[in-house]
Coordinates of C-alpha atoms in Angstrom, one line a residue:
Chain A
X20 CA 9.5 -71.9 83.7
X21 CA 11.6 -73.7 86.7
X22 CA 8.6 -75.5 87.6
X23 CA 8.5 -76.8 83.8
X24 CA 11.5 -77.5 83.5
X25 CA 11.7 -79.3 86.7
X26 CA 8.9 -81.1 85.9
X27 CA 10.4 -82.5 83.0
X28 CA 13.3 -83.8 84.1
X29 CA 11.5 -85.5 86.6
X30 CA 9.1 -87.3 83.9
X31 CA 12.1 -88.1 81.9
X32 CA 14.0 -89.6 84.9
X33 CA 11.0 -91.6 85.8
X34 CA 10.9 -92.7 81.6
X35 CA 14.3 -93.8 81.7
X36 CA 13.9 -95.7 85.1
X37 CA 11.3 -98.0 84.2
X38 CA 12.8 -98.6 80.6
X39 CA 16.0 -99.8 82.5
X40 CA 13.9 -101.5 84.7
X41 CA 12.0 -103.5 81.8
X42 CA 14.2 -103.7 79.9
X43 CA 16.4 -105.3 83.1
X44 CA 13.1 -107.7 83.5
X45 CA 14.1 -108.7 80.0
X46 CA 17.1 -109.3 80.6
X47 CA 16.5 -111.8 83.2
X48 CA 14.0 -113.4 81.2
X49 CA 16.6 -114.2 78.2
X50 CA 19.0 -115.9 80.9
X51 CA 16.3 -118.0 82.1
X52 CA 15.0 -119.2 79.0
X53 CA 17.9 -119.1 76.7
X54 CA 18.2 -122.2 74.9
X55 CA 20.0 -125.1 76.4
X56 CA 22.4 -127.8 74.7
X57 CA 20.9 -130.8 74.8
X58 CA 22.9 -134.1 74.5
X59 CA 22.0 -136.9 72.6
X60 CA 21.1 -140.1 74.8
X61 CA 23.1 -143.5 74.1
X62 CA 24.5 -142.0 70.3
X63 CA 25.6 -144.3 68.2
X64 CA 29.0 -143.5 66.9
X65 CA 30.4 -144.4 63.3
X66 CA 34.2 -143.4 63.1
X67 CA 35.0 -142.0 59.2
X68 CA 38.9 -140.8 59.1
X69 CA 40.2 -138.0 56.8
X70 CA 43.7 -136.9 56.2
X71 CA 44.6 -133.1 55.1
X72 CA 48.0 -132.6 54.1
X73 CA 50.2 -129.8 55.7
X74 CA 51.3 -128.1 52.9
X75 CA 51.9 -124.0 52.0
X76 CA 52.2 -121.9 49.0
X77 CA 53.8 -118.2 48.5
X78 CA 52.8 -116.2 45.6
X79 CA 54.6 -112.8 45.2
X80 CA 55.0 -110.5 42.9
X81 CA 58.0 -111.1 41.2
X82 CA 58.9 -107.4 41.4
X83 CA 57.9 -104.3 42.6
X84 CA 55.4 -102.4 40.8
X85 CA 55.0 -98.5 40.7
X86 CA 58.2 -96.8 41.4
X87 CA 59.1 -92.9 40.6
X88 CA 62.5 -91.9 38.9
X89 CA 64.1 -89.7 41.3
X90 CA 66.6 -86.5 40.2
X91 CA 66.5 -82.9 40.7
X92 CA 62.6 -82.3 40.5
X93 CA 62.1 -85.4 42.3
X94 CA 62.9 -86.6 45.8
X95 CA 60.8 -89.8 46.6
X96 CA 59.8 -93.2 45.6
X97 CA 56.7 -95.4 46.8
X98 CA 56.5 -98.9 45.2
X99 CA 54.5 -102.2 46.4
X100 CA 54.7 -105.7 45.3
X101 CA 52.0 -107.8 46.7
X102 CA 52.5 -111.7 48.7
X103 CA 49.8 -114.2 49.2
X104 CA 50.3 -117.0 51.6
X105 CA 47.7 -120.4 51.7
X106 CA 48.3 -123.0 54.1
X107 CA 46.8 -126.2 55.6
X108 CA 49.0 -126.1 58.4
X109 CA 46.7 -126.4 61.5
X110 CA 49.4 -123.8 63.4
X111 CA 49.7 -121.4 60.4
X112 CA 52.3 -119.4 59.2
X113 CA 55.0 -117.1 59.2
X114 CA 56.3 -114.7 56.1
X115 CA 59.1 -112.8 56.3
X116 CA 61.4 -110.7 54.4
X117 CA 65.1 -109.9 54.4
X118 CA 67.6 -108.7 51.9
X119 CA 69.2 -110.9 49.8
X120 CA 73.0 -110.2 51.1
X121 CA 74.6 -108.5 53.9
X122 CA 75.0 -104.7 52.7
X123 CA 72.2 -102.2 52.2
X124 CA 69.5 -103.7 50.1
X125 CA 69.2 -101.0 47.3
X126 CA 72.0 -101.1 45.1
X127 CA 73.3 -99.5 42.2
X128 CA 73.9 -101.5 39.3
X129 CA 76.7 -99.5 37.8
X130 CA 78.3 -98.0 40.5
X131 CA 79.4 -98.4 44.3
X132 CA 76.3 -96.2 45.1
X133 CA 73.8 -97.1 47.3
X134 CA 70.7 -96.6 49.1
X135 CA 71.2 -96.7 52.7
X136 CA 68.6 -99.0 54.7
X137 CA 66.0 -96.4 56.4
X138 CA 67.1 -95.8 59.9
X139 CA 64.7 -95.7 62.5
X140 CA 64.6 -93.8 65.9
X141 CA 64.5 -96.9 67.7
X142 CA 66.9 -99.8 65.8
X143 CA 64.4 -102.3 64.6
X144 CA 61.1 -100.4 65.5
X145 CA 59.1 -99.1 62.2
X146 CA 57.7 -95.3 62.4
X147 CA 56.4 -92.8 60.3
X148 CA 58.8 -92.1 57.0
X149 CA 61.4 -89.1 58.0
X150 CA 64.8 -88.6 56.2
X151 CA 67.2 -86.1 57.1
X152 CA 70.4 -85.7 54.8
X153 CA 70.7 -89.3 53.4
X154 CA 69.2 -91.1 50.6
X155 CA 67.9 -94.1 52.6
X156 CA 65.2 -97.3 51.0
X157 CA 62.5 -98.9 53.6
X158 CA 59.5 -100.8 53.6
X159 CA 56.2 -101.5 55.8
X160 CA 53.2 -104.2 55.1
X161 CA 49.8 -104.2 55.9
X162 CA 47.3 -107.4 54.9
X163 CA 44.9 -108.9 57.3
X164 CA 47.5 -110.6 59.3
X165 CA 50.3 -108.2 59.6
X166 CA 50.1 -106.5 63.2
X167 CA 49.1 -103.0 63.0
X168 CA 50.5 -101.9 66.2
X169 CA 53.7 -102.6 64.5
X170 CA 53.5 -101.5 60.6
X171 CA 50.3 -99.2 60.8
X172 CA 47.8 -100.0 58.1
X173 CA 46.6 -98.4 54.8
X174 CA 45.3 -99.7 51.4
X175 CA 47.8 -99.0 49.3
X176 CA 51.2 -98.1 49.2
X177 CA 50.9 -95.3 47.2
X178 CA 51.1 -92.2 49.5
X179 CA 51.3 -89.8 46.6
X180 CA 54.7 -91.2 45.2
X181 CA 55.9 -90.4 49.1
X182 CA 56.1 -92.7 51.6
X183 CA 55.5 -89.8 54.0
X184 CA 52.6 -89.0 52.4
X185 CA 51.4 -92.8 53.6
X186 CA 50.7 -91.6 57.1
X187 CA 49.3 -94.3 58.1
X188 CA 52.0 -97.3 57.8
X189 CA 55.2 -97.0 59.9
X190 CA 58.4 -98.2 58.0
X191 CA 61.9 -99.5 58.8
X192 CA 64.8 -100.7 56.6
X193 CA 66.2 -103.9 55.7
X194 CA 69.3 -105.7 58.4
X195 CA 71.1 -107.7 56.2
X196 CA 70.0 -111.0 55.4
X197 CA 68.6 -111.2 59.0
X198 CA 64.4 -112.3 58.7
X199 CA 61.7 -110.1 59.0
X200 CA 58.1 -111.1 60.2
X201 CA 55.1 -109.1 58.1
X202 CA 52.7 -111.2 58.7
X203 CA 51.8 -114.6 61.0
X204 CA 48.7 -116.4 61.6
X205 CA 48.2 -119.3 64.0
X206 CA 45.6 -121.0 61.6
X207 CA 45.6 -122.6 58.6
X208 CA 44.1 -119.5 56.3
X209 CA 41.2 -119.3 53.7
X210 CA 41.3 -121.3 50.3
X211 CA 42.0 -117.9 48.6
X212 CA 45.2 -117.2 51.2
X213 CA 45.9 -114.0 53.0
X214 CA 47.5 -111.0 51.3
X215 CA 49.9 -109.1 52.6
X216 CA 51.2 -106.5 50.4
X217 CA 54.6 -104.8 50.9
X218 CA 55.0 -101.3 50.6
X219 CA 58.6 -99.8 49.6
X220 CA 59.8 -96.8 50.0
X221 CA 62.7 -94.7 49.0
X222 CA 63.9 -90.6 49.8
X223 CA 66.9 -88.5 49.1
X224 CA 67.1 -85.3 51.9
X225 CA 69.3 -82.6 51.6
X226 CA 72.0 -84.7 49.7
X227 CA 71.6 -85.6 46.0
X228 CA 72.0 -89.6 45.2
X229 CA 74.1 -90.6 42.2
X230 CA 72.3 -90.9 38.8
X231 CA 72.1 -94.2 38.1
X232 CA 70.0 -97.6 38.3
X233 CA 69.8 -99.2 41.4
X234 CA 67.6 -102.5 42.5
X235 CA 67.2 -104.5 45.5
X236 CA 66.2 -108.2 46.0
X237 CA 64.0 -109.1 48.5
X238 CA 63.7 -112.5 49.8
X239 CA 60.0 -113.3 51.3
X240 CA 60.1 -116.6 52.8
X241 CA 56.7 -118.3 54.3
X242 CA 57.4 -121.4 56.5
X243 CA 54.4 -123.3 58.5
X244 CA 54.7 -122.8 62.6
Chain B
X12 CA 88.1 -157.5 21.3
X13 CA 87.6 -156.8 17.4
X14 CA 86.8 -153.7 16.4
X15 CA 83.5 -154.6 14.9
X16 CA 81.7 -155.1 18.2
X17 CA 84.0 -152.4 19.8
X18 CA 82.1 -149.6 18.7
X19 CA 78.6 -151.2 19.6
X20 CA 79.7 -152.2 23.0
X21 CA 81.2 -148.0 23.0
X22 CA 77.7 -146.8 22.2
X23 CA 75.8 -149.2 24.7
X24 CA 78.2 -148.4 27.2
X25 CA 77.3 -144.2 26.4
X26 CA 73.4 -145.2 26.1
X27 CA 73.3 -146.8 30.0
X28 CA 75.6 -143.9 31.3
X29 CA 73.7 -141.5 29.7
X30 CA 70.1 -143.1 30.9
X31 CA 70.4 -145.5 32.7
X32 CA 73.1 -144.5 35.7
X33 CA 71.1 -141.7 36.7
X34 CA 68.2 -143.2 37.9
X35 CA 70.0 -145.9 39.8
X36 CA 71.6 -142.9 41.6
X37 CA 68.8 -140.5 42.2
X38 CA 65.8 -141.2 44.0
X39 CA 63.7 -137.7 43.1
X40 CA 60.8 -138.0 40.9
X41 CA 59.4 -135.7 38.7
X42 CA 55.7 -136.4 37.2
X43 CA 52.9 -134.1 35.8
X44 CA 49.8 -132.9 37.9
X45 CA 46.4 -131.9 37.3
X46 CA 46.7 -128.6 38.9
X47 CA 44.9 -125.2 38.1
X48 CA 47.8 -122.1 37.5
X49 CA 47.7 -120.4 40.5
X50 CA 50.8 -118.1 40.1
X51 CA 52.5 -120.3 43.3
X52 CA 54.2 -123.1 44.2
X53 CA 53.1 -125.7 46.7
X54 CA 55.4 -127.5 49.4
X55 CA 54.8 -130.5 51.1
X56 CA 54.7 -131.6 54.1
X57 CA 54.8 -128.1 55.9
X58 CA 56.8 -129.8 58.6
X59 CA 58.3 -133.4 59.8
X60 CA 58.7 -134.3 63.2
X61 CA 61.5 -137.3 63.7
X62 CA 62.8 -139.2 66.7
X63 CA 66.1 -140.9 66.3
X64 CA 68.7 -142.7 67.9
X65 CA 72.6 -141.6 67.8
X66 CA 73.9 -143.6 64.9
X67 CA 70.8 -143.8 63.0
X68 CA 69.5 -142.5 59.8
X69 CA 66.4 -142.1 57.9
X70 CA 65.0 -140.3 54.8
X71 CA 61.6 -138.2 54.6
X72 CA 60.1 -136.8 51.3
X73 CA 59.6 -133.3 50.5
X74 CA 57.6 -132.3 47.0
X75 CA 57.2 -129.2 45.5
X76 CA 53.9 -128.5 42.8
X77 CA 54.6 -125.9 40.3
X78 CA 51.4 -123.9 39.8
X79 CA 53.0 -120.7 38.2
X80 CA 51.8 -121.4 35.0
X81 CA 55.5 -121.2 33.5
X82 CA 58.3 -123.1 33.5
X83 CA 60.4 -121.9 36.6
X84 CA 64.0 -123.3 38.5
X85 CA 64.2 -123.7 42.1
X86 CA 67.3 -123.7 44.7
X87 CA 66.8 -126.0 47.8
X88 CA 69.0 -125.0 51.1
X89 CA 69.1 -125.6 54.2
X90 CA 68.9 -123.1 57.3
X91 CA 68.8 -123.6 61.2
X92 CA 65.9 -122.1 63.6
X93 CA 65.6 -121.3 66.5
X94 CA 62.4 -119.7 68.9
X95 CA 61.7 -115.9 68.2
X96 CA 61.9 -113.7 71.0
X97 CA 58.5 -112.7 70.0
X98 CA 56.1 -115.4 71.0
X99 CA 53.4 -114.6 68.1
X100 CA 56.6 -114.8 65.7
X101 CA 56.9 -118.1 67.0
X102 CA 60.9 -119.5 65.0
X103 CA 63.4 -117.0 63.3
X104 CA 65.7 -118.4 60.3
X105 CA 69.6 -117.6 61.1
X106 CA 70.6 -117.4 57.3
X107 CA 74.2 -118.8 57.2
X108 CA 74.6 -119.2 61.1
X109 CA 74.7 -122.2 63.8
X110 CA 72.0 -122.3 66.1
X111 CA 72.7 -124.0 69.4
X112 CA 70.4 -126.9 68.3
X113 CA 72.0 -127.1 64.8
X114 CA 70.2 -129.3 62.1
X115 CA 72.9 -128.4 59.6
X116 CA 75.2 -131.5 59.9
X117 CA 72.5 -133.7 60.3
X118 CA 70.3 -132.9 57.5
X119 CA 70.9 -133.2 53.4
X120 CA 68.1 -132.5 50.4
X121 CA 69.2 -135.1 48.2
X122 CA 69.1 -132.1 45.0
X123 CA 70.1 -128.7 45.3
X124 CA 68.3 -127.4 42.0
X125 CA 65.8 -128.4 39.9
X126 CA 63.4 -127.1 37.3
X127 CA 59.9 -128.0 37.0
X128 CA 57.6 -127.1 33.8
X129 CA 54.0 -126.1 34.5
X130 CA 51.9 -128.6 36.0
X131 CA 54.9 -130.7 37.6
X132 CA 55.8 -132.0 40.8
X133 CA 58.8 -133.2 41.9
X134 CA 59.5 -135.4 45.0
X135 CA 63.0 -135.9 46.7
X136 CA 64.2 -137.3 49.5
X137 CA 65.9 -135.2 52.7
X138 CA 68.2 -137.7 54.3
X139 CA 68.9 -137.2 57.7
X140 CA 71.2 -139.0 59.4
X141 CA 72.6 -138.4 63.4
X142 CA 76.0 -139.3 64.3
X143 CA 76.6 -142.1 67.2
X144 CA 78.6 -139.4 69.4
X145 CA 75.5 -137.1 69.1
X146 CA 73.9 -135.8 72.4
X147 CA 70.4 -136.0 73.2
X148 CA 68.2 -133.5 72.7
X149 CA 66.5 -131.4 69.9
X150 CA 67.9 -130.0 66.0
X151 CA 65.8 -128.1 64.5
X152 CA 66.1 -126.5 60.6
X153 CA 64.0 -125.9 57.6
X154 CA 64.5 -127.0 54.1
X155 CA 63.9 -124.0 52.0
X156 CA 63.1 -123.9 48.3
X157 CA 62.9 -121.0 46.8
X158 CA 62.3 -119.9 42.9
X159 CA 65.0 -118.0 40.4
X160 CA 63.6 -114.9 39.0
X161 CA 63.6 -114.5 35.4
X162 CA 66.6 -112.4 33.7
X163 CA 64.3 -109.5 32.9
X164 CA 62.7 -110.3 36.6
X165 CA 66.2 -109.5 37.9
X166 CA 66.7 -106.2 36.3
X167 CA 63.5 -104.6 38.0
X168 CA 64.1 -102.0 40.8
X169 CA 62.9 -104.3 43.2
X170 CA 63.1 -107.8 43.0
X171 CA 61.0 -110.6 45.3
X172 CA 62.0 -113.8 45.7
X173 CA 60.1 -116.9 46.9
X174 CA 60.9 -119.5 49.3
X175 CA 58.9 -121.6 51.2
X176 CA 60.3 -123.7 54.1
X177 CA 59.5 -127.3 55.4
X178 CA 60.6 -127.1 58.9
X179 CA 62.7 -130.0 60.3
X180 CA 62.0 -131.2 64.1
X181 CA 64.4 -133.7 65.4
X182 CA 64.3 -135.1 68.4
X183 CA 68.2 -137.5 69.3
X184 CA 66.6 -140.0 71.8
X185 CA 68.4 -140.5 74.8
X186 CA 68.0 -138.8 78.1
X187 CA 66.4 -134.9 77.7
X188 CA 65.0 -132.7 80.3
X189 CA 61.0 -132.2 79.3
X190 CA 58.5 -129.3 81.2
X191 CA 57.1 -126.8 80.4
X192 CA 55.0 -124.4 82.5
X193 CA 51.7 -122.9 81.1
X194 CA 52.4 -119.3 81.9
X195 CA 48.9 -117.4 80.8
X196 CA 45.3 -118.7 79.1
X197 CA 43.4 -115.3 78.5
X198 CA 40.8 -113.9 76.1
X199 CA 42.4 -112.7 73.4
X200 CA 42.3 -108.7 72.5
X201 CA 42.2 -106.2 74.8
X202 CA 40.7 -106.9 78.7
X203 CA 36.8 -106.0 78.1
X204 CA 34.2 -106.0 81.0
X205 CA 31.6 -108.0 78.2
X206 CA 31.9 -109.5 75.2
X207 CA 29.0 -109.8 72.2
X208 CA 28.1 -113.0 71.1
X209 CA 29.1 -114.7 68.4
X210 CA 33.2 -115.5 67.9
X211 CA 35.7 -115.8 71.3
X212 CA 39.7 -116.0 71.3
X213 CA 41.5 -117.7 73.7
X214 CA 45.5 -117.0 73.8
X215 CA 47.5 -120.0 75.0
X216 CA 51.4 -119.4 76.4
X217 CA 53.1 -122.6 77.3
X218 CA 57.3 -122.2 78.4
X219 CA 59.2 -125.0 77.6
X220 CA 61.7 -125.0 79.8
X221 CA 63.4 -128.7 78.6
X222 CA 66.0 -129.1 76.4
X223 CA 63.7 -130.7 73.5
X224 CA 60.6 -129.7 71.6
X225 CA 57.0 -130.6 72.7
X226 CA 54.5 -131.2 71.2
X227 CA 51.1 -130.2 73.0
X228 CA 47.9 -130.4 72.4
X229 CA 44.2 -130.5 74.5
X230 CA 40.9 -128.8 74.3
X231 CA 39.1 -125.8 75.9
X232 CA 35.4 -126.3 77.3
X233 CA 33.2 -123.7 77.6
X234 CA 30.4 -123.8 80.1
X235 CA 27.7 -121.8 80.9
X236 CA 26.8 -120.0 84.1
X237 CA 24.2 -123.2 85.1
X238 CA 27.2 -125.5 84.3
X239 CA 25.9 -127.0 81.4
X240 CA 28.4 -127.0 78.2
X241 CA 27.9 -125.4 75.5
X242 CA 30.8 -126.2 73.4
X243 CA 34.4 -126.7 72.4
X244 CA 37.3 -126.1 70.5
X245 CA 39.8 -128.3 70.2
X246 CA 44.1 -127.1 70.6
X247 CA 45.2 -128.7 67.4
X248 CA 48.9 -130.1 68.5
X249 CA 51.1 -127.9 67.8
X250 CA 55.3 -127.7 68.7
X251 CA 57.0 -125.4 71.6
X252 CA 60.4 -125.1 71.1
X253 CA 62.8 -125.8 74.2
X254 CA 64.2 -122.3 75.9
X255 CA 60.7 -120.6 74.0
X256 CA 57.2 -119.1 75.1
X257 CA 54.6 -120.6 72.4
X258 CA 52.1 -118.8 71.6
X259 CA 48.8 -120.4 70.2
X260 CA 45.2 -119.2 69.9
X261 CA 42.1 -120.8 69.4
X262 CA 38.7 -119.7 68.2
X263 CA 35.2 -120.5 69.3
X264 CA 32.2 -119.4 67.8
X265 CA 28.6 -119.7 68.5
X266 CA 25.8 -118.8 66.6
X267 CA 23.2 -119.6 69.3
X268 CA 21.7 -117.3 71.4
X269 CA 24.5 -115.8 74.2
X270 CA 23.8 -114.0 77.9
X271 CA 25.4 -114.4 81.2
X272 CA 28.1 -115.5 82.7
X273 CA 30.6 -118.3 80.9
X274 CA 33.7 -120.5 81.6
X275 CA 36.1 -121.4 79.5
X276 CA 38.1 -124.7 80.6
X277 CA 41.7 -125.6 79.0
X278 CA 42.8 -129.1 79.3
X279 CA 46.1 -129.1 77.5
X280 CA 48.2 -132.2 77.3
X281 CA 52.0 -130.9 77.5
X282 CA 53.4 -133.6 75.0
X283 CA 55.5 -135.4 77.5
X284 CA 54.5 -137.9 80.1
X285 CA 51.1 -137.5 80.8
X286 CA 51.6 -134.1 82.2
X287 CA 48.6 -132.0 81.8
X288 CA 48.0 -127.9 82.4
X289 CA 44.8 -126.9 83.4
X290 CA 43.5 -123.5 83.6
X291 CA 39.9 -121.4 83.7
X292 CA 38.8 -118.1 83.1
X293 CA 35.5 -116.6 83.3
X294 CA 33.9 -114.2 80.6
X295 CA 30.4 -112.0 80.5
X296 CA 28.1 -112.2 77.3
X297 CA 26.0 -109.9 76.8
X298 CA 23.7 -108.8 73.6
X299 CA 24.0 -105.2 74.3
X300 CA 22.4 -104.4 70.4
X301 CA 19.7 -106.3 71.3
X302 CA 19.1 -104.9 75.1
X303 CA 19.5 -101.5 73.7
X304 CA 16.8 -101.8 71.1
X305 CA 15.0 -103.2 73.7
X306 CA 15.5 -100.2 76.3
X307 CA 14.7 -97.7 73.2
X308 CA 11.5 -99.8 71.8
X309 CA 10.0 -99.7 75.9
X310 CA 10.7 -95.7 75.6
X311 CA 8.6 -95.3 72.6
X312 CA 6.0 -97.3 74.2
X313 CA 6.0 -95.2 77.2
X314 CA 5.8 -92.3 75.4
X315 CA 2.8 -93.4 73.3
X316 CA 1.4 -94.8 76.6
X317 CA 1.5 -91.4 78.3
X318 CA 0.7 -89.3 74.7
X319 CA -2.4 -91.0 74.5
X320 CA -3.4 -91.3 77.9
X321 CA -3.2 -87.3 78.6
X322 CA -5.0 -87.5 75.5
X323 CA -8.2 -89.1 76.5
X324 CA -7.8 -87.2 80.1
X325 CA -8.1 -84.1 78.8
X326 CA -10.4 -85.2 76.1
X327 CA -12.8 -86.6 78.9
X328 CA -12.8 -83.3 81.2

């Protein structure tokens, strides 16, 4: 049984030597031979000029679609509006978003209520969605040209009607009116744009926020680079 | 004068005040498009670059398309940039505040609101004028338009708002510092021993450590490993703020056949003088797909080699 056993391992170390070693041999041969550029002798130039315009578009959705009722059955909100960027610009773009005034973007309408602006461990640095005894509004992004290593990634926003439930994206809140990148490219994009669609999210822990209506405006701004 | 050609001279009066005065005044335009709904607006030019003296003034055009479909108001502003700390982020809007290199004073949309039915574009001037005590040096601002939502748009839990921004690059002639340092030319992604064939990313970082934007632009070369080129891809010019790390990146691609071992030259003009940065960087190609089912094909032959000659061995004892 050793003997067999040796003796296959030897046959199979000896197989898988002289594939390598073809296959090596192979190798060589596609360096040797692969195909070279060759330059045109004495072209004959013809100079045509073409101007493209550096212009961009933004297309958002208006508002936020989705969107739970919250009360005493129900403790989160998940809601995603959608923004498509097209540019010609040969360095790209930018899109950002920031609140429309200074205080915490999710108001109430009818009262001097409001949601406070998701906190995050680290000031500024999105995570995964955890509140603890606050009623606190946030958002993430993801879209082909928002950075994962900073909101995560999903493909949707939905989460269940949690944003905890989207385990995937990482979230922070709103500072003010101060400009938030989601998404950047340093080409112009596609005739169809880039998406990037904005995911909002919304929790009351351990503390009960006042009935009410309460809305937020978000400013998305897209600027060339 | 009697009071039969009072009132005509009254109403004539009313008719060029009401009609006439506003276009002497005014130099915006509004005209209709042939334009398929897209749900957006369009802006125009995406930026404007402008050298001028202390003292003098000029006017550049900005238009804006309306492709919503519906008939919508706009709000132009004005806002200040300045570098992000994040290179890829590339300028940050400061909202209501100064920047150091403050366009504010120096920059005016000639309209502040306007509405624009489907299918119409409007054109207005920015006038932009620099004061004769102004220092050298750069200002640097965007003019932002952005769209009104609708009533019942406003009453939603969450609201988005538009704007799009035509950035504003001034340049106040007189004496500046200019340099910038290239500080990295890399593949882009994470550090790989090989690549596969097909599509390469080179990352650019230029400092500009002056006191005014550049504008640089160049080319990077790639060779192969016998020295003979096998393409390039141009660095479109592109603007580095002053006291900023740019970051740019370009993209080759090649749909030839790829092995070996490849250089990639930068040549990248710096956008003053005729300073230049050069860098290189090496890369490996190779087709691993391809050498793999290679490697596995020449196993199944050597199998089938040995299968069938133990075969006829035993077959012939």
């Amino acid at each position: 049984m050793k003997t067999i056993t040796k003796n296959f391992a030897k046959e199979t170390v000896a197989l898988l030597t002289v594939a390598a070693v073809l296959t090596m041999l192979v190798a060589g041969a596609m360096l040797a031979v692969q195909p070279m550029p060759v330059e045109a002798a004495n072209p004959d130039n013809i100079t045509v000029n073409l101007t493209v315009n550096s212009e961009i578009t933004l297309n958002c959705d208006t508002s936020a679609s989705g969107g739970e009722t919250l009360g005493l059955t129900n403790d989160t909100y998940t809601s995603s509006a959608n923004c498509n960027v097209i540019t010609s610009d040969s360095g790209g773009y930018t899109l950002t978003l920031a609140n429309d005034d200074a205080n915490d973007a999710m108001q109430s309408t009818t009262s001097a209520a409001f949601f406070t602006d998701y906190v995050a461990g680290t000031a500024g640095t999105p995570e995964s969605w955890s509140v603890t005894s606050a009623y606190e509004f946030g958002f993430s992004a993801f879209g082909d040209d928002t950075d994962t290593g900073t909101y995560g990634t999903d493909t949707d926003c939905d989460g269940s009607g949690d944003p905890a439930g989207n385990t995937s994206l990482l979230y922070r809140g709103f500072t003010g009116t101060t400009d938030i990148t989601v998404a950047n490219a340093s080409a112009p994009t596609n005739a169809s744009g880039t998406d990037t669609m904005i995911c909002f999210g919304a929790e009351q822990n351990g503390v009960q926020a006042p009935s009410g209506n309460y809305s937020a405006t978000i400013v998305a701004t897209a600027t060339t680079v | 004068m009697p009071q039969k050609k009072l009132i005509p001279a009254i109403v004539l009066a009313f008719l060029v005040g009401l009609f006439g005065l506003p276009g002497l005044v005014s130099a915006y335009s509004i005209e209709s498009v042939n334009v398929e709904p897209k749900g957006d607006f369009v802006l125009g030019p995406g930026k404007a670059v402008v050298s001028l003296a202390p003292g003098a003034s000029t006017t550049k055009e900005v238009y804006i398309i309306n492709r919503t479909g519906k008939t919508v108001s706009f709000d132009v502003a004005v806002e200040d940039f300045v570098a992000s700390d994040k290179p890829q982020q590339v300028i940050k809007l400061l909202g209501k505040e100064k920047s150091p290199h403050s366009i504010l004073e120096n920059i005016k949309p000639e309209i502040d609101h306007f509405t624009l039915k489907p299918d119409q574009k409007i054109i207005f001037d920015v006038n932009i004028s620099i004061p004769e005590t102004a220092e050298p040096g750069g200002r640097y601002g965007a003019v932002l338009v952005s769209n009104a939502p609708s009533q019942a748009e406003s009453q939603a839990q969450t609201t988005v708002v538009s704007r799009i921004g035509s950035l504003f690059l001034i340049r106040v002639e007189g004496p500046v510092e200019e340099s910038a340092k290239l500080t990295d030319f890399g593949m882009s992604g994470p550090d790989r021993f090989f690549y596969d064939p097909g599509r390469f990313g080179f990352e650019i970082l230029l400092e500009n450590t002056g006191s005014v934007h550049l504008i640089p632009y160049g080319e990077v070369t790639i060779t192969n490993m016998f020295g003979k080129a096998m393409g390039s891809v141009p660095v479109d010019a592109y603007f580095a703020l002053p006291d900023s790390v740019r970051y740019n990146k370009v993209v080759w691609t090649h749909d030839g056949f790829m092995i070996g071992r490849y250089t990639a030259e930068l040549t990248l003009h710096k956008g003053y003088g005729d300073e230049v940065a050069e860098a290189t960087l090496h890369f490996w190609v190779i087709p691993w797909k391809v050498l793999l089912a290679v490697f596995l094909l020449f196993i199944i032959l050597i199998i089938l080699y040995r299968f069938f000659t133990r075969k006829f061995e035993i077959k012939r004892r």
